[in-house]
């Protein structure tokens, strides 16, 4: 009777998880999705506790209390700028749980483990372990504990692949002979090392893809746990997580015009020598906050293009104040968001939402480009490679073919940037040398605040008389 | 091949396709909350951890189970809380 009720609770939970994701498709229903997920989780946990022959609750209580004590502050107080780090860390925790349960289950059952169960166990522990350390490395890079630049050395790919091959071969051996319990720790160790080596050569700008891929692995390891424990709810939840991570990594790869293997084994950041040498001679035009303010005030439509630089400078609230100031003058302001802007999928959207910018002002890549062609001003705040026109026409450029935001098609382009230093990919951005481009040198937060100040002091920035022409901008 | 395994494979395949169809429709606007919500949902691994920590069949399994309960409860609690916090911020004008 109880068994049937618990099985039913699992079915309901699985349905609620699917509904949770379905409701997440639109902002209006998204919060119902969270509630559905919470109810599903609650049902599953209560059902499990009722059915299990619990010897004593002492260790369960310890784990639940500890986990909640770590999770609550992470959920309630983590600043939105730290969301990529938190996400990497949560992938690490999820994968760790799968690896630990897999290891425990193996030692409970060995040497009498069926071939199928053993295969699932091996997949669970391999994926769990490598995702655990890989996610920790991603966390370290995002948090600034490790250098964000790719760490590369000669023979890296050969080394990584042979390590993985060794781990898989040993796992296959244990699947054939589950009694070889001494080999098991070695498999775990190899997978842990592989996770570290897999992520250290990957640079900051590739983090959106890597985080999505780790998300997918964490989900698949949970699904593998479902096979080990013959639990369909685990299989479903793991499959949903796995396919979500997979879809996101595909979207990220497409947004960079790259393949999975290129992201994982390409060490993009190494491309640096080349056209950069000719750069210093070309003139650029710069402008003061006051000049920028008068151009913005005279525009009819402005599109702001945020990038990782905005997140680093934590400038989203200043951007919001600027948005208010320009909007008040009757200018139409929108935001153009590239899928790989920032360090994880959707990073910019969350930051702008945090700063109270209405989400109907945010444009994705497809809607943004027609809008940019019509806009009077494009204001780039801390974005670089995703605005480089070389991606459209320069076949020799490493980013050739990558879909970009066509900011160069706006009437005037203003770029807030610390210096002329190239972005992550180490590529010169020809946008900065266009006649219509004005460089606004300075810290994003301070510069945006100064423009807002100029606009607020109304008298100094004249009301719009005519549309700005690129030629009107002073050198 | 055991029957339970076949059912498991069917369930996995169907859930993967379902996941693809449902998640493809999620607006890029909400990709960050999507990732934190799916992460919280896959923390359903907590039920495997609870069984292991509760049954206490060996010292090792109890230890590993307790650690796994801690890790997955962190995701359950933190994941749902932060997803809801993020979604609360998305406002129309």
Coordinates of C-alpha atoms in Angstrom, one line a residue:
Chain A
X1 CA 0.0 0.0 0.0
X2 CA 2.7 2.5 1.1
X3 CA 4.9 1.3 -1.8
X4 CA 2.2 2.1 -4.3
X5 CA 1.5 5.5 -2.7
X6 CA 5.2 6.4 -2.9
X7 CA 5.5 5.2 -6.5
X8 CA 2.5 7.4 -7.3
X9 CA 4.2 10.3 -5.6
X10 CA 7.2 9.7 -7.8
X11 CA 5.1 9.8 -10.9
X12 CA 3.5 13.1 -9.7
X13 CA 6.9 14.5 -9.0
X14 CA 8.1 13.6 -12.5
X15 CA 5.1 15.4 -14.0
X16 CA 5.7 18.4 -11.9
X17 CA 9.3 18.6 -13.0
X18 CA 8.2 18.6 -16.7
X19 CA 5.6 21.3 -15.9
X20 CA 8.2 23.3 -14.1
X21 CA 10.3 23.5 -17.3
X22 CA 7.3 24.1 -19.4
X23 CA 6.2 27.1 -17.3
X24 CA 9.7 28.5 -17.4
X25 CA 9.3 29.2 -21.1
X26 CA 7.7 32.6 -20.4
X27 CA 8.5 35.1 -17.7
X28 CA 4.8 35.4 -16.8
X29 CA 4.5 31.8 -15.7
X30 CA 8.1 31.1 -14.7
X31 CA 7.7 31.4 -11.0
X32 CA 4.9 28.8 -11.1
X33 CA 7.6 26.6 -12.5
X34 CA 9.8 27.0 -9.4
X35 CA 6.8 26.2 -7.2
X36 CA 6.0 23.1 -9.2
X37 CA 9.6 22.0 -8.9
X38 CA 9.6 22.6 -5.2
X39 CA 6.4 20.6 -4.6
X40 CA 7.8 17.7 -6.8
X41 CA 11.0 17.7 -4.8
X42 CA 9.1 17.7 -1.5
X43 CA 6.9 14.8 -2.5
X44 CA 9.8 12.8 -3.7
X45 CA 11.8 13.3 -0.5
X46 CA 9.0 12.6 1.9
X47 CA 8.0 9.5 -0.2
X48 CA 11.6 8.2 -0.1
X49 CA 11.9 8.7 3.6
X50 CA 8.6 6.8 4.3
X51 CA 9.6 3.9 2.1
X52 CA 13.2 3.4 3.2
X53 CA 14.0 1.2 6.1
X54 CA 15.8 4.0 8.0
X55 CA 18.2 2.6 10.6
X56 CA 18.5 6.0 12.3
X57 CA 17.8 9.5 11.2
X58 CA 20.9 10.9 12.8
X59 CA 23.0 11.1 9.6
X60 CA 20.2 12.1 7.4
X61 CA 19.5 15.0 9.7
X62 CA 23.2 16.0 9.7
X63 CA 23.3 16.0 5.9
X64 CA 20.0 17.9 5.5
X65 CA 20.9 20.5 8.1
X66 CA 24.4 21.0 6.7
X67 CA 23.2 21.2 3.1
X68 CA 20.4 23.6 4.0
X69 CA 22.9 25.7 6.0
X70 CA 25.2 26.0 3.0
X71 CA 22.4 26.3 0.4
X72 CA 20.2 28.9 2.1
X73 CA 22.8 31.8 2.1
X74 CA 23.9 30.8 -1.4
X75 CA 20.3 31.1 -2.6
X76 CA 19.3 34.2 -0.7
X77 CA 22.4 36.4 -0.6
X78 CA 24.6 35.5 -3.5
X79 CA 24.9 38.7 -5.6
X80 CA 23.7 38.4 -9.2
X81 CA 27.1 39.2 -10.5
X82 CA 28.3 35.9 -8.8
X83 CA 25.6 33.7 -10.4
X84 CA 28.0 32.1 -12.9
X85 CA 30.3 31.0 -10.0
X86 CA 27.4 29.7 -8.0
X87 CA 26.1 27.8 -11.0
X88 CA 29.5 26.2 -11.5
X89 CA 29.6 25.3 -7.8
X90 CA 26.2 23.8 -7.9
X91 CA 27.2 21.6 -10.9
X92 CA 30.1 20.5 -8.7
X93 CA 27.8 19.6 -5.8
X94 CA 25.4 17.7 -8.0
X95 CA 28.1 15.7 -9.6
X96 CA 29.8 15.0 -6.3
X97 CA 26.6 13.6 -4.9
X98 CA 26.3 11.2 -7.9
X99 CA 29.9 10.1 -7.7
X100 CA 29.6 9.5 -3.9
X101 CA 26.4 7.5 -4.2
X102 CA 27.9 5.5 -7.1
X103 CA 31.0 4.7 -5.1
X104 CA 29.1 3.7 -2.0
X105 CA 26.7 1.5 -4.1
X106 CA 29.7 -0.2 -5.8
X107 CA 31.3 -1.2 -2.5
X108 CA 27.9 -2.4 -1.1
X109 CA 27.3 -4.6 -4.1
X110 CA 30.8 -5.8 -5.2
X111 CA 31.7 -8.4 -6.3
X112 CA 28.1 -9.4 -7.2
X113 CA 27.2 -6.6 -9.6
X114 CA 25.3 -7.3 -12.8
X115 CA 27.0 -6.2 -16.1
X116 CA 24.4 -3.6 -16.7
X117 CA 24.3 -2.1 -13.3
X118 CA 28.1 -2.0 -13.3
X119 CA 28.1 -0.2 -16.6
X120 CA 25.7 2.4 -15.2
X121 CA 27.8 2.7 -12.1
X122 CA 30.9 3.3 -14.1
X123 CA 29.2 6.0 -16.2
X124 CA 27.8 7.6 -13.0
X125 CA 31.2 7.6 -11.2
X126 CA 33.3 8.7 -14.2
X127 CA 30.9 11.5 -15.2
X128 CA 30.3 12.5 -11.6
X129 CA 34.0 12.7 -10.7
X130 CA 35.2 14.6 -13.8
X131 CA 32.3 17.0 -13.6
X132 CA 33.0 17.6 -9.9
X133 CA 36.6 18.7 -10.5
X134 CA 35.9 20.3 -13.8
X135 CA 33.2 22.4 -12.3
X136 CA 35.4 23.4 -9.4
X137 CA 38.0 24.6 -11.9
X138 CA 35.4 26.6 -13.7
X139 CA 34.3 28.0 -10.3
X140 CA 37.9 28.9 -9.6
X141 CA 38.3 30.7 -12.9
X142 CA 35.0 32.6 -12.6
X143 CA 35.8 33.6 -9.0
X144 CA 39.2 34.8 -9.9
X145 CA 41.0 32.2 -7.8
X146 CA 42.6 30.8 -10.9
X147 CA 43.9 32.7 -13.9
X148 CA 41.0 33.2 -16.4
X149 CA 43.4 32.8 -19.3
X150 CA 43.7 29.4 -20.9
X151 CA 46.5 27.3 -19.3
X152 CA 48.1 25.4 -22.1
X153 CA 51.2 23.3 -22.7
X154 CA 52.7 21.1 -25.4
X155 CA 51.0 17.8 -25.9
X156 CA 48.0 18.8 -23.8
X157 CA 45.3 17.2 -25.9
X158 CA 47.2 13.9 -26.3
X159 CA 47.7 13.9 -22.5
X160 CA 44.1 14.6 -21.7
X161 CA 42.7 12.1 -24.2
X162 CA 45.1 9.3 -23.1
X163 CA 44.1 10.0 -19.5
X164 CA 40.4 9.7 -20.4
X165 CA 41.1 6.5 -22.5
X166 CA 42.9 5.0 -19.5
X167 CA 40.0 5.8 -17.1
X168 CA 37.5 4.3 -19.6
X169 CA 39.6 1.2 -20.2
X170 CA 39.9 0.5 -16.5
X171 CA 36.2 1.1 -16.1
X172 CA 35.5 -1.4 -18.8
X173 CA 37.8 -3.9 -17.0
X174 CA 35.8 -3.5 -13.8
X175 CA 32.5 -3.9 -15.7
X176 CA 33.9 -7.2 -17.0
X177 CA 35.2 -8.2 -13.5
X178 CA 33.3 -6.3 -10.8
X179 CA 35.4 -8.1 -8.2
X180 CA 38.5 -6.0 -9.0
X181 CA 37.7 -3.6 -6.2
X182 CA 41.3 -2.3 -6.0
X183 CA 40.9 -0.7 -9.4
X184 CA 37.9 1.4 -8.5
X185 CA 39.7 4.2 -6.6
X186 CA 42.1 4.4 -9.5
X187 CA 39.2 5.0 -11.9
X188 CA 37.9 7.7 -9.6
X189 CA 41.3 9.3 -9.3
X190 CA 41.9 9.4 -13.1
X191 CA 38.4 10.9 -13.7
X192 CA 39.1 13.6 -11.1
X193 CA 42.4 14.5 -12.7
X194 CA 40.9 14.5 -16.1
X195 CA 38.2 16.9 -15.0
X196 CA 40.9 19.4 -13.8
X197 CA 42.9 19.1 -17.1
X198 CA 39.8 19.4 -19.2
X199 CA 38.9 22.8 -17.9
X200 CA 42.2 24.6 -17.3
X201 CA 42.9 25.2 -21.0
X202 CA 39.6 26.9 -21.4
X203 CA 39.4 30.6 -21.2
X204 CA 36.9 32.9 -19.7
X205 CA 34.9 33.8 -22.8
X206 CA 34.3 30.1 -23.5
X207 CA 32.7 29.6 -20.0
X208 CA 29.1 29.8 -21.3
X209 CA 29.7 26.7 -23.3
X210 CA 31.7 24.9 -20.6
X211 CA 29.2 25.6 -17.9
X212 CA 26.4 24.3 -20.1
X213 CA 28.4 21.2 -21.0
X214 CA 29.1 20.5 -17.3
X215 CA 25.4 21.0 -16.6
X216 CA 24.7 18.3 -19.1
X217 CA 27.2 15.9 -17.6
X218 CA 25.9 16.5 -14.1
X219 CA 22.4 15.6 -15.3
X220 CA 23.6 12.5 -17.1
X221 CA 25.4 11.3 -14.0
X222 CA 22.2 11.7 -12.1
X223 CA 20.4 9.7 -14.8
X224 CA 23.0 7.0 -14.6
X225 CA 22.3 6.9 -10.8
X226 CA 18.7 6.3 -11.7
X227 CA 19.7 3.2 -13.7
X228 CA 21.9 1.9 -10.9
X229 CA 19.0 2.3 -8.4
X230 CA 16.3 1.4 -10.9
X231 CA 14.6 4.6 -10.1
X232 CA 12.6 6.2 -13.0
X233 CA 12.2 9.5 -11.3
X234 CA 16.0 10.0 -11.2
X235 CA 16.3 8.9 -14.8
X236 CA 13.7 11.5 -15.9
X237 CA 15.1 14.4 -13.8
X238 CA 18.6 13.5 -15.0
X239 CA 17.5 13.3 -18.6
X240 CA 15.8 16.7 -18.4
X241 CA 18.9 18.3 -16.9
X242 CA 21.1 16.5 -19.4
X243 CA 19.1 17.7 -22.4
X244 CA 18.8 21.2 -21.1
X245 CA 22.6 21.5 -20.7
X246 CA 23.1 20.0 -24.1
X247 CA 20.7 22.4 -25.8
X248 CA 22.3 25.4 -24.1
X249 CA 25.8 24.3 -25.1
X250 CA 24.6 23.9 -28.7
X251 CA 23.2 27.4 -28.6
X252 CA 26.4 28.7 -27.2
X253 CA 28.5 26.9 -29.8
X254 CA 26.3 28.2 -32.6
X255 CA 26.6 31.7 -31.2
X256 CA 30.3 31.5 -31.5
X257 CA 30.3 29.5 -34.8
X258 CA 32.4 26.8 -33.1
X259 CA 32.1 23.1 -32.5
X260 CA 32.2 21.3 -29.1
X261 CA 35.6 19.8 -29.8
X262 CA 37.0 23.2 -30.8
X263 CA 35.8 24.7 -27.5
X264 CA 37.1 21.8 -25.5
X265 CA 40.4 21.2 -27.3
X266 CA 40.9 24.3 -29.3
X267 CA 42.3 26.7 -26.6
X268 CA 40.9 29.6 -28.5
X269 CA 42.8 32.2 -26.4
X270 CA 46.1 31.1 -27.9
X271 CA 45.4 32.9 -31.2
X272 CA 47.0 36.2 -30.7
X273 CA 50.0 37.0 -32.9
X274 CA 49.1 38.5 -36.3
X275 CA 47.2 41.6 -37.3
X276 CA 47.7 43.3 -33.9
X277 CA 51.1 44.6 -35.0
X278 CA 49.7 47.2 -37.4
X279 CA 47.3 48.6 -34.9
X280 CA 48.9 51.4 -32.9
X281 CA 49.2 53.7 -35.9
X282 CA 45.6 53.8 -36.7
X283 CA 43.8 56.9 -35.2
X284 CA 40.8 56.5 -33.0
X285 CA 38.4 59.2 -31.9
X286 CA 37.5 59.7 -28.3
X287 CA 34.9 61.7 -26.5
X288 CA 34.1 63.1 -23.1
X289 CA 31.1 62.2 -20.9
X290 CA 29.6 65.6 -21.8
X291 CA 29.9 64.9 -25.6
X292 CA 28.5 61.5 -25.1
X293 CA 25.6 62.9 -23.2
X294 CA 24.7 65.4 -25.9
X295 CA 24.8 62.7 -28.6
X296 CA 22.5 60.5 -26.5
X297 CA 20.1 63.3 -25.8
X298 CA 19.8 64.2 -29.4
X299 CA 19.1 60.6 -30.5
X300 CA 15.7 59.2 -31.2
X301 CA 16.7 55.6 -30.5
X302 CA 19.6 54.2 -28.6
X303 CA 20.7 50.6 -28.3
X304 CA 22.9 49.6 -25.4
X305 CA 25.1 46.5 -25.9
X306 CA 26.3 45.1 -22.6
X307 CA 29.1 42.6 -22.2
X308 CA 31.2 40.9 -19.5
X309 CA 32.9 44.3 -18.8
X310 CA 29.6 45.6 -17.4
X311 CA 29.4 42.6 -15.1
X312 CA 33.1 43.0 -14.0
X313 CA 32.6 46.7 -13.3
X314 CA 29.2 45.9 -11.6
X315 CA 27.8 48.8 -13.7
X316 CA 24.3 47.5 -14.2
X317 CA 22.7 49.9 -11.7
X318 CA 24.5 52.9 -13.3
X319 CA 23.3 51.6 -16.7
X320 CA 19.8 51.6 -15.3
X321 CA 20.2 55.2 -14.2
X322 CA 21.4 56.2 -17.6
X323 CA 18.5 54.3 -19.2
X324 CA 16.1 56.3 -17.0
X325 CA 17.8 59.6 -17.8
X326 CA 17.7 59.1 -21.6
X327 CA 14.2 57.6 -21.6
X328 CA 12.9 60.6 -19.7
X329 CA 14.1 62.8 -22.6
X330 CA 11.8 60.8 -24.9
X331 CA 14.5 58.6 -26.4
X332 CA 13.7 55.0 -27.2
X333 CA 16.3 52.8 -25.4
X334 CA 16.7 49.1 -26.0
X335 CA 19.3 46.5 -25.0
X336 CA 20.9 44.1 -27.5
X337 CA 22.1 40.9 -25.9
X338 CA 24.4 38.4 -27.6
X339 CA 23.9 34.8 -26.4
X340 CA 27.5 34.5 -25.3
X341 CA 27.8 37.9 -23.7
X342 CA 29.1 37.3 -20.1
X343 CA 30.1 34.1 -18.5
X344 CA 27.0 31.9 -18.7
X345 CA 23.9 31.7 -20.9
X346 CA 21.5 34.5 -20.0
X347 CA 24.0 36.3 -17.7
X348 CA 23.3 39.8 -19.1
X349 CA 19.6 39.4 -18.9
X350 CA 19.8 38.5 -15.2
X351 CA 22.0 41.5 -14.4
X352 CA 19.8 43.9 -16.2
X353 CA 16.7 42.4 -14.6
X354 CA 18.4 42.9 -11.2
X355 CA 18.8 46.6 -12.1
X356 CA 15.1 46.8 -12.7
X357 CA 15.3 47.2 -16.5
X358 CA 12.0 45.9 -17.9
X359 CA 12.6 42.7 -19.9
X360 CA 10.6 43.8 -22.8
X361 CA 13.4 46.3 -23.5
X362 CA 15.9 43.4 -24.0
X363 CA 16.5 42.1 -27.6
X364 CA 18.0 38.8 -28.6
X365 CA 20.5 38.5 -31.5
X366 CA 17.8 38.1 -34.2
X367 CA 15.7 41.1 -33.2
X368 CA 18.7 43.2 -32.3
X369 CA 20.3 43.4 -35.7
X370 CA 17.4 44.9 -37.6
X371 CA 17.0 47.3 -34.7
X372 CA 20.7 48.3 -34.7
X373 CA 20.5 49.2 -38.4
X374 CA 17.7 51.7 -37.5
X375 CA 19.2 53.0 -34.3
X376 CA 20.8 56.5 -34.1
X377 CA 23.3 55.4 -31.4
X378 CA 24.8 52.1 -30.3
X379 CA 26.4 52.3 -26.9
X380 CA 28.7 49.4 -26.2
X381 CA 29.3 48.8 -22.4
X382 CA 32.1 46.3 -21.8
X383 CA 31.5 44.1 -24.9
X384 CA 34.2 43.5 -27.5
X385 CA 34.5 40.4 -29.7
X386 CA 30.7 40.1 -30.2
X387 CA 30.7 43.5 -31.9
X388 CA 33.7 43.0 -34.2
X389 CA 32.7 43.4 -37.9
X390 CA 35.7 41.3 -38.9
X391 CA 33.5 38.3 -38.1
X392 CA 31.4 39.2 -41.1
X393 CA 34.1 39.7 -43.8
X394 CA 37.6 38.9 -42.7
X395 CA 38.3 35.3 -43.6
X396 CA 41.6 35.3 -41.7
X397 CA 40.0 36.4 -38.4
X398 CA 39.7 33.6 -35.8
X399 CA 36.2 34.8 -35.2
X400 CA 35.2 34.8 -38.8
X401 CA 31.7 33.4 -39.2
X402 CA 30.6 34.1 -35.6
X403 CA 27.2 35.8 -35.5
X404 CA 27.8 39.3 -34.1
X405 CA 25.7 42.3 -33.1
X406 CA 26.0 44.7 -36.1
X407 CA 26.6 47.8 -34.0
X408 CA 28.6 49.3 -36.9
X409 CA 25.3 49.7 -38.7
X410 CA 24.0 52.2 -36.2
X411 CA 24.3 56.0 -36.8
X412 CA 26.9 56.6 -34.2
X413 CA 28.8 54.0 -32.2
X414 CA 30.1 54.8 -28.7
X415 CA 32.3 52.3 -26.9
X416 CA 33.0 52.5 -23.2
X417 CA 36.3 50.7 -22.7
X418 CA 39.3 51.0 -20.3
X419 CA 41.9 51.0 -23.0
X420 CA 42.6 49.8 -26.5
X421 CA 43.7 46.4 -25.2
X422 CA 42.2 43.6 -27.3
X423 CA 39.4 41.4 -25.8
X424 CA 39.5 37.8 -24.8
X425 CA 40.2 36.4 -28.2
X426 CA 43.2 38.7 -28.5
X427 CA 41.9 40.1 -31.8
X428 CA 41.9 43.8 -32.8
X429 CA 38.4 45.1 -33.1
X430 CA 38.1 47.2 -36.3
X431 CA 35.0 48.7 -35.0
X432 CA 37.1 51.1 -32.9
X433 CA 38.8 52.6 -35.9
X434 CA 35.6 53.5 -37.8
X435 CA 34.8 57.1 -38.5
X436 CA 31.5 56.8 -36.8
X437 CA 32.9 55.3 -33.6
X438 CA 33.7 57.3 -30.5
X439 CA 35.8 55.7 -27.8
X440 CA 34.8 56.6 -24.3
X441 CA 37.9 55.7 -22.3
X442 CA 37.3 54.9 -18.6
X443 CA 35.8 52.5 -16.1
X444 CA 32.3 51.5 -17.2
X445 CA 30.7 52.3 -13.9
X446 CA 32.2 55.7 -13.5
X447 CA 31.8 56.7 -17.1
X448 CA 28.2 55.7 -17.3
X449 CA 27.5 57.6 -14.1
X450 CA 29.2 60.7 -15.5
X451 CA 27.1 60.6 -18.6
X452 CA 23.9 60.3 -16.5
X453 CA 25.1 63.3 -14.4
X454 CA 25.5 65.4 -17.5
X455 CA 22.0 64.5 -18.7
X456 CA 20.5 65.1 -15.3
X457 CA 21.9 68.6 -15.1
X458 CA 19.6 69.4 -18.0
X459 CA 20.9 72.9 -18.7
X460 CA 24.3 71.8 -19.9
X461 CA 23.0 69.3 -22.5
X462 CA 20.8 71.1 -24.9
X463 CA 17.5 69.6 -25.9
X464 CA 17.6 67.8 -29.2
X465 CA 17.6 70.1 -32.2
X466 CA 18.5 67.7 -35.0
X467 CA 19.5 64.1 -35.4
X468 CA 23.2 63.6 -34.8
X469 CA 25.3 62.9 -37.9
X470 CA 28.6 61.0 -37.4
X471 CA 30.4 64.1 -38.7
X472 CA 29.0 66.2 -35.9
X473 CA 31.0 64.3 -33.4
X474 CA 34.2 66.2 -32.5
X475 CA 37.6 64.6 -32.8
Chain B
X1 CA 18.5 -8.1 -20.5
X2 CA 16.3 -7.5 -17.5
X3 CA 12.8 -6.0 -18.1
X4 CA 13.4 -3.1 -15.6
X5 CA 16.4 -2.0 -17.6
X6 CA 14.5 -1.9 -20.9
X7 CA 11.8 0.2 -19.2
X8 CA 14.6 2.5 -17.8
X9 CA 16.0 3.0 -21.3
X10 CA 12.6 3.8 -22.7
X11 CA 12.0 6.3 -19.9
X12 CA 15.4 7.9 -20.5
X13 CA 14.9 8.2 -24.2
X14 CA 11.4 9.7 -23.9
X15 CA 12.4 12.1 -21.1
X16 CA 15.3 13.3 -23.3
X17 CA 13.1 14.0 -26.2
X18 CA 10.5 15.6 -24.0
X19 CA 13.3 17.7 -22.4
X20 CA 14.5 18.9 -25.8
X21 CA 11.0 19.9 -26.9
X22 CA 10.1 21.7 -23.7
X23 CA 13.5 23.4 -23.2
X24 CA 13.9 24.5 -26.8
X25 CA 10.9 26.8 -26.1
X26 CA 12.5 28.6 -23.2
X27 CA 13.3 32.2 -24.1
X28 CA 17.0 33.1 -24.1
X29 CA 16.0 35.8 -21.6
X30 CA 15.6 33.1 -19.0
X31 CA 18.6 30.8 -19.8
X32 CA 20.3 31.5 -16.5
X33 CA 17.2 30.7 -14.4
X34 CA 16.7 27.7 -16.6
X35 CA 20.1 26.4 -15.8
X36 CA 19.7 26.9 -12.1
X37 CA 16.2 25.3 -12.1
X38 CA 17.3 22.2 -14.0
X39 CA 20.2 22.0 -11.6
X40 CA 17.9 22.1 -8.6
X41 CA 15.6 19.5 -10.2
X42 CA 18.5 17.1 -10.9
X43 CA 19.3 17.4 -7.2
X44 CA 16.6 14.8 -7.0
X45 CA 19.7 12.7 -6.6
X46 CA 19.1 13.5 -3.0
X47 CA 16.7 10.5 -2.8
X48 CA 19.5 8.1 -3.6
X49 CA 21.7 9.8 -1.0
X50 CA 18.9 9.7 1.6
X51 CA 18.5 5.9 1.2
X52 CA 22.2 5.4 1.5
X53 CA 22.6 7.6 4.6
X54 CA 19.5 6.2 6.2
X55 CA 20.0 2.4 5.7
X56 CA 23.5 2.6 7.2
X57 CA 24.6 -0.8 5.8
X58 CA 28.3 -0.1 6.2
X59 CA 30.4 2.6 7.8
X60 CA 31.7 3.7 4.3
X61 CA 28.2 3.8 2.7
X62 CA 26.9 5.8 5.6
X63 CA 29.7 8.3 5.3
X64 CA 29.4 8.7 1.6
X65 CA 25.6 8.9 1.8
X66 CA 25.8 11.6 4.4
X67 CA 28.2 13.6 2.3
X68 CA 26.0 13.1 -0.7
X69 CA 22.9 14.2 1.2
X70 CA 24.8 17.4 2.2
X71 CA 25.9 18.1 -1.4
X72 CA 22.5 17.5 -3.0
X73 CA 20.5 19.3 -0.2
X74 CA 22.8 22.4 -0.9
X75 CA 21.5 22.3 -4.5
X76 CA 17.9 21.6 -3.6
X77 CA 17.7 24.5 -1.2
X78 CA 20.1 26.9 -2.9
X79 CA 18.9 26.1 -6.4
X80 CA 15.2 26.8 -5.9
X81 CA 15.8 29.9 -3.7
X82 CA 18.1 31.6 -6.2
X83 CA 15.9 30.6 -9.2
X84 CA 12.9 32.2 -7.6
X85 CA 15.0 35.3 -6.6
X86 CA 16.1 35.7 -10.2
X87 CA 12.7 35.3 -11.6
X88 CA 11.2 37.8 -9.2
X89 CA 13.5 40.4 -10.8
X90 CA 12.1 39.9 -14.3
X91 CA 9.5 42.6 -14.7
X92 CA 7.6 44.1 -17.6
X93 CA 7.4 47.9 -17.6

